[in-house]
Amino acid sequence: MRSNYLQIKEFVDFAIKYDFKRISFGFIHGTHVPPEENIFNPIDNKAIEFLRWQMPLIEESCKKYNINLDCYFSSFLINKKSDPINANPIQQNKNNGLICRLPWINLTIDAIRGGNVYPECLCSKSIGNIMDEDLIEIWNSESMQEYRKKILEDRYQEICSKDCFRVV
């Protein structure tokens, strides 16, 4: 977010202090987020340059403290002379379809949406609700299997958020 990208290192310091095991940096989205906060649409070159400089330092700190780091906007930070910081979990396949690994590795519980569970926070279709089901039930549910199957069959348009398409 435009209002806090300069404090990105402080998120890591917080994670170290409270012994977090994973940090995920992603895109802001949703109707509750003011569009002027989005540094990726349109691209804010000053913010991108700052993040290009800061993310390798963050990556080093995370390695030192055994914190797994996900950076979903790393494709925006690619410097033509260097490699991306972290592989984007949302990539194009050879047929230009979406390949998203998240339904095999991730669950997001959204308190704002009443405890609904999604493979990732950008996902548009809930796969369950933490108030009604165990996480293991949700992980193995028909809805989660549907997400996985549709992605593998290149039918992701039926279930994925349009926000996912713009990060590819």
PDB file of C-alpha atoms in Angstrom:
ATOM      1  CA  MET A   1       0.000   0.000   0.000  1.00  0.00           C
ATOM      2  CA  ARG A   2       1.171   3.492  -0.727  1.00  0.00           C
ATOM      3  CA  SER A   3       0.664   4.417   2.930  1.00  0.00           C
ATOM      4  CA  ASN A   4       2.906   1.658   4.321  1.00  0.00           C
ATOM      5  CA  TYR A   5       5.362   0.263   1.754  1.00  0.00           C
ATOM      6  CA  LEU A   6       8.159   2.300   3.367  1.00  0.00           C
ATOM      7  CA  GLN A   7       7.627   0.296   6.568  1.00  0.00           C
ATOM      8  CA  ILE A   8       7.956  -3.133   4.911  1.00  0.00           C
ATOM      9  CA  LYS A   9      11.073  -3.979   6.949  1.00  0.00           C
ATOM     10  CA  GLU A  10       9.101  -3.367  10.142  1.00  0.00           C
ATOM     11  CA  PHE A  11       6.818  -6.294   9.216  1.00  0.00           C
ATOM     12  CA  VAL A  12       9.887  -8.530   9.244  1.00  0.00           C
ATOM     13  CA  ASP A  13      11.084  -7.098  12.558  1.00  0.00           C
ATOM     14  CA  PHE A  14       7.629  -7.836  14.006  1.00  0.00           C
ATOM     15  CA  ALA A  15       7.748 -11.402  12.670  1.00  0.00           C
ATOM     16  CA  ILE A  16      11.193 -11.944  14.191  1.00  0.00           C
ATOM     17  CA  LYS A  17      10.122 -10.518  17.545  1.00  0.00           C
ATOM     18  CA  TYR A  18       7.033 -12.758  17.746  1.00  0.00           C
ATOM     19  CA  ASP A  19       8.638 -15.859  16.205  1.00  0.00           C
ATOM     20  CA  PHE A  20       6.528 -16.026  13.037  1.00  0.00           C
ATOM     21  CA  LYS A  21       7.377 -18.830  10.621  1.00  0.00           C
ATOM     22  CA  ARG A  22       6.040 -17.243   7.411  1.00  0.00           C
ATOM     23  CA  ILE A  23       5.551 -13.804   5.925  1.00  0.00           C
ATOM     24  CA  SER A  24       3.481 -13.234   2.795  1.00  0.00           C
ATOM     25  CA  PHE A  25       3.587  -9.940   0.946  1.00  0.00           C
ATOM     26  CA  GLY A  26       0.850  -9.569  -1.645  1.00  0.00           C
ATOM     27  CA  PHE A  27      -1.339  -7.213  -3.573  1.00  0.00           C
ATOM     28  CA  ILE A  28      -4.031  -5.079  -2.030  1.00  0.00           C
ATOM     29  CA  HIS A  29      -7.448  -5.695  -3.484  1.00  0.00           C
ATOM     30  CA  GLY A  30     -11.135  -5.591  -2.763  1.00  0.00           C
ATOM     31  CA  THR A  31     -13.824  -2.972  -2.671  1.00  0.00           C
ATOM     32  CA  HIS A  32     -12.790  -1.785   0.819  1.00  0.00           C
ATOM     33  CA  VAL A  33      -9.335  -0.627  -0.389  1.00  0.00           C
ATOM     34  CA  PRO A  34      -9.044   2.901  -1.816  1.00  0.00           C
ATOM     35  CA  PRO A  35      -7.585   2.671  -5.355  1.00  0.00           C
ATOM     36  CA  GLU A  36      -5.032   5.401  -4.617  1.00  0.00           C
ATOM     37  CA  GLU A  37      -3.334   2.984  -2.162  1.00  0.00           C
ATOM     38  CA  ASN A  38      -2.403   0.557  -4.963  1.00  0.00           C
ATOM     39  CA  ILE A  39       1.258   1.035  -5.961  1.00  0.00           C
ATOM     40  CA  PHE A  40       0.904  -1.485  -8.811  1.00  0.00           C
ATOM     41  CA  ASN A  41      -2.012   0.064 -10.705  1.00  0.00           C
ATOM     42  CA  PRO A  42      -0.809   2.388 -12.030  1.00  0.00           C
ATOM     43  CA  ILE A  43       2.820   1.487 -11.333  1.00  0.00           C
ATOM     44  CA  ASP A  44       4.471   3.782  -8.789  1.00  0.00           C
ATOM     45  CA  ASN A  45       8.113   3.713  -9.953  1.00  0.00           C
ATOM     46  CA  LYS A  46       9.407   5.270  -6.736  1.00  0.00           C
ATOM     47  CA  ALA A  47       7.743   2.547  -4.653  1.00  0.00           C
ATOM     48  CA  ILE A  48       8.938  -0.220  -6.988  1.00  0.00           C
ATOM     49  CA  GLU A  49      12.536   1.027  -6.801  1.00  0.00           C
ATOM     50  CA  PHE A  50      12.332   1.138  -3.013  1.00  0.00           C
ATOM     51  CA  LEU A  51      10.989  -2.442  -2.886  1.00  0.00           C
ATOM     52  CA  ARG A  52      13.672  -3.634  -5.344  1.00  0.00           C
ATOM     53  CA  TRP A  53      16.292  -2.336  -2.952  1.00  0.00           C
ATOM     54  CA  GLN A  54      14.549  -3.534   0.227  1.00  0.00           C
ATOM     55  CA  MET A  55      13.364  -7.061  -0.697  1.00  0.00           C
ATOM     56  CA  PRO A  56      16.841  -8.675  -0.909  1.00  0.00           C
ATOM     57  CA  LEU A  57      17.555  -7.355   2.610  1.00  0.00           C
ATOM     58  CA  ILE A  58      14.226  -8.735   3.799  1.00  0.00           C
ATOM     59  CA  GLU A  59      14.935 -12.068   2.136  1.00  0.00           C
ATOM     60  CA  GLU A  60      18.304 -12.249   3.915  1.00  0.00           C
ATOM     61  CA  SER A  61      16.718 -11.491   7.319  1.00  0.00           C
ATOM     62  CA  CYS A  62      14.035 -14.115   6.751  1.00  0.00           C
ATOM     63  CA  LYS A  63      16.642 -16.755   5.899  1.00  0.00           C
ATOM     64  CA  LYS A  64      18.676 -15.851   8.979  1.00  0.00           C
ATOM     65  CA  TYR A  65      15.630 -16.287  11.263  1.00  0.00           C
ATOM     66  CA  ASN A  66      14.136 -19.299   9.408  1.00  0.00           C
ATOM     67  CA  ILE A  67      11.088 -17.383   8.230  1.00  0.00           C
ATOM     68  CA  ASN A  68       9.507 -18.525   4.964  1.00  0.00           C
ATOM     69  CA  LEU A  69       8.937 -15.564   2.672  1.00  0.00           C
ATOM     70  CA  ASP A  70       6.267 -15.271  -0.025  1.00  0.00           C
ATOM     71  CA  CYS A  71       6.385 -12.214  -2.246  1.00  0.00           C
ATOM     72  CA  TYR A  72       3.450 -12.306  -4.656  1.00  0.00           C
ATOM     73  CA  PHE A  73       4.441  -9.048  -6.342  1.00  0.00           C
ATOM     74  CA  SER A  74       8.019 -10.101  -7.102  1.00  0.00           C
ATOM     75  CA  SER A  75       7.317 -10.155 -10.848  1.00  0.00           C
ATOM     76  CA  PHE A  76       6.934  -6.368 -10.615  1.00  0.00           C
ATOM     77  CA  LEU A  77      10.379  -6.101  -9.025  1.00  0.00           C
ATOM     78  CA  ILE A  78      12.325  -7.877 -11.723  1.00  0.00           C
ATOM     79  CA  ASN A  79      15.264  -5.778 -12.682  1.00  0.00           C
ATOM     80  CA  LYS A  80      16.222  -6.470 -16.281  1.00  0.00           C
ATOM     81  CA  LYS A  81      19.757  -7.220 -15.075  1.00  0.00           C
ATOM     82  CA  SER A  82      18.722  -9.631 -12.307  1.00  0.00           C
ATOM     83  CA  ASP A  83      16.446 -12.515 -11.485  1.00  0.00           C
ATOM     84  CA  PRO A  84      13.143 -12.235  -9.651  1.00  0.00           C
ATOM     85  CA  ILE A  85      13.378 -12.360  -5.879  1.00  0.00           C
ATOM     86  CA  ASN A  86      10.884 -15.166  -5.458  1.00  0.00           C
ATOM     87  CA  ALA A  87       8.905 -17.314  -7.883  1.00  0.00           C
ATOM     88  CA  ASN A  88       5.373 -16.086  -8.393  1.00  0.00           C
ATOM     89  CA  PRO A  89       2.874 -18.815  -7.453  1.00  0.00           C
ATOM     90  CA  ILE A  90       0.643 -17.675 -10.301  1.00  0.00           C
ATOM     91  CA  GLN A  91       2.217 -18.287 -13.696  1.00  0.00           C
ATOM     92  CA  GLN A  92       1.291 -18.942 -17.309  1.00  0.00           C
ATOM     93  CA  ASN A  93       1.371 -22.475 -18.643  1.00  0.00           C
ATOM     94  CA  LYS A  94       2.464 -23.357 -22.179  1.00  0.00           C
ATOM     95  CA  ASN A  95      -1.079 -22.836 -23.497  1.00  0.00           C
ATOM     96  CA  ASN A  96      -1.286 -19.368 -21.877  1.00  0.00           C
ATOM     97  CA  GLY A  97      -3.601 -20.711 -19.186  1.00  0.00           C
ATOM     98  CA  LEU A  98      -3.253 -19.937 -15.507  1.00  0.00           C
ATOM     99  CA  ILE A  99      -1.214 -22.259 -13.335  1.00  0.00           C
ATOM    100  CA  CYS A 100      -1.701 -21.480  -9.679  1.00  0.00           C
ATOM    101  CA  ARG A 101      -0.035 -23.654  -7.047  1.00  0.00           C
ATOM    102  CA  LEU A 102      -1.927 -22.127  -4.127  1.00  0.00           C
ATOM    103  CA  PRO A 103      -4.794 -24.673  -3.912  1.00  0.00           C
ATOM    104  CA  TRP A 104      -2.124 -27.307  -3.186  1.00  0.00           C
ATOM    105  CA  ILE A 105      -0.128 -25.308  -0.605  1.00  0.00           C
ATOM    106  CA  ASN A 106      -2.246 -22.623   1.026  1.00  0.00           C
ATOM    107  CA  LEU A 107      -5.449 -21.774   2.873  1.00  0.00           C
ATOM    108  CA  THR A 108      -6.613 -18.274   3.775  1.00  0.00           C
ATOM    109  CA  ILE A 109      -9.169 -17.651   6.508  1.00  0.00           C
ATOM    110  CA  ASP A 110     -10.890 -14.331   5.923  1.00  0.00           C
ATOM    111  CA  ALA A 111     -12.325 -12.848   9.106  1.00  0.00           C
ATOM    112  CA  ILE A 112     -13.759  -9.896   7.172  1.00  0.00           C
ATOM    113  CA  ARG A 113     -15.850 -12.339   5.142  1.00  0.00           C
ATOM    114  CA  GLY A 114     -17.212 -14.148   8.216  1.00  0.00           C
ATOM    115  CA  GLY A 115     -14.594 -16.888   8.545  1.00  0.00           C
ATOM    116  CA  ASN A 116     -14.831 -18.029   4.949  1.00  0.00           C
ATOM    117  CA  VAL A 117     -11.852 -20.016   3.716  1.00  0.00           C
ATOM    118  CA  TYR A 118     -10.208 -19.578   0.314  1.00  0.00           C
ATOM    119  CA  PRO A 119      -7.149 -21.094  -1.374  1.00  0.00           C
ATOM    120  CA  GLU A 120      -5.818 -17.507  -1.411  1.00  0.00           C
ATOM    121  CA  CYS A 121      -7.284 -14.152  -0.463  1.00  0.00           C
ATOM    122  CA  LEU A 122      -7.772 -13.126  -4.116  1.00  0.00           C
ATOM    123  CA  CYS A 123      -9.996 -16.150  -4.765  1.00  0.00           C
ATOM    124  CA  SER A 124     -13.626 -15.328  -5.423  1.00  0.00           C
ATOM    125  CA  LYS A 125     -15.295 -18.586  -4.370  1.00  0.00           C
ATOM    126  CA  SER A 126     -15.173 -19.780  -0.761  1.00  0.00           C
ATOM    127  CA  ILE A 127     -14.285 -23.415  -0.176  1.00  0.00           C
ATOM    128  CA  GLY A 128     -15.740 -23.522   3.326  1.00  0.00           C
ATOM    129  CA  ASN A 129     -16.175 -21.700   6.600  1.00  0.00           C
ATOM    130  CA  ILE A 130     -14.015 -22.152   9.672  1.00  0.00           C
ATOM    131  CA  MET A 131     -17.095 -21.783  11.909  1.00  0.00           C
ATOM    132  CA  ASP A 132     -18.725 -24.845  10.318  1.00  0.00           C
ATOM    133  CA  GLU A 133     -15.860 -27.179   9.406  1.00  0.00           C
ATOM    134  CA  ASP A 134     -12.391 -28.303  10.491  1.00  0.00           C
ATOM    135  CA  LEU A 135      -9.480 -27.094   8.372  1.00  0.00           C
ATOM    136  CA  ILE A 136      -8.698 -30.691   7.359  1.00  0.00           C
ATOM    137  CA  GLU A 137     -12.279 -31.113   6.126  1.00  0.00           C
ATOM    138  CA  ILE A 138     -12.005 -27.887   4.135  1.00  0.00           C
ATOM    139  CA  TRP A 139      -8.561 -28.821   2.737  1.00  0.00           C
ATOM    140  CA  ASN A 140      -9.961 -32.119   1.421  1.00  0.00           C
ATOM    141  CA  SER A 141     -13.423 -30.817   0.529  1.00  0.00           C
ATOM    142  CA  GLU A 142     -15.153 -31.138  -2.823  1.00  0.00           C
ATOM    143  CA  SER A 143     -14.880 -27.362  -3.235  1.00  0.00           C
ATOM    144  CA  MET A 144     -11.089 -27.420  -2.836  1.00  0.00           C
ATOM    145  CA  GLN A 145     -10.858 -30.401  -5.180  1.00  0.00           C
ATOM    146  CA  GLU A 146     -12.962 -28.410  -7.675  1.00  0.00           C
ATOM    147  CA  TYR A 147     -10.476 -25.513  -7.519  1.00  0.00           C
ATOM    148  CA  ARG A 148      -7.585 -27.885  -8.161  1.00  0.00           C
ATOM    149  CA  LYS A 149      -9.348 -29.706 -10.991  1.00  0.00           C
ATOM    150  CA  LYS A 150     -10.441 -26.539 -12.795  1.00  0.00           C
ATOM    151  CA  ILE A 151      -6.942 -25.092 -12.647  1.00  0.00           C
ATOM    152  CA  LEU A 152      -5.457 -28.301 -14.042  1.00  0.00           C
ATOM    153  CA  GLU A 153      -8.110 -28.382 -16.786  1.00  0.00           C
ATOM    154  CA  ASP A 154      -7.428 -24.721 -17.706  1.00  0.00           C
ATOM    155  CA  ARG A 155     -10.961 -23.729 -16.608  1.00  0.00           C
ATOM    156  CA  TYR A 156      -9.798 -21.300 -13.922  1.00  0.00           C
ATOM    157  CA  GLN A 157     -11.937 -18.452 -15.331  1.00  0.00           C
ATOM    158  CA  GLU A 158     -14.957 -20.083 -13.684  1.00  0.00           C
ATOM    159  CA  ILE A 159     -13.505 -19.813 -10.163  1.00  0.00           C
ATOM    160  CA  CYS A 160     -10.586 -17.376 -10.037  1.00  0.00           C
ATOM    161  CA  SER A 161     -10.754 -13.679  -9.305  1.00  0.00           C
ATOM    162  CA  LYS A 162     -10.013 -11.232 -12.099  1.00  0.00           C
ATOM    163  CA  ASP A 163      -7.323  -9.827  -9.762  1.00  0.00           C
ATOM    164  CA  CYS A 164      -5.352 -13.056 -10.318  1.00  0.00           C
ATOM    165  CA  PHE A 165      -5.345 -12.551 -14.073  1.00  0.00           C
ATOM    166  CA  ARG A 166      -3.698  -9.137 -13.798  1.00  0.00           C
ATOM    167  CA  VAL A 167      -0.745 -10.423 -11.739  1.00  0.00           C
ATOM    168  CA  VAL A 168       0.246 -13.021 -14.328  1.00  0.00           C
TER     169      VAL A 168
END
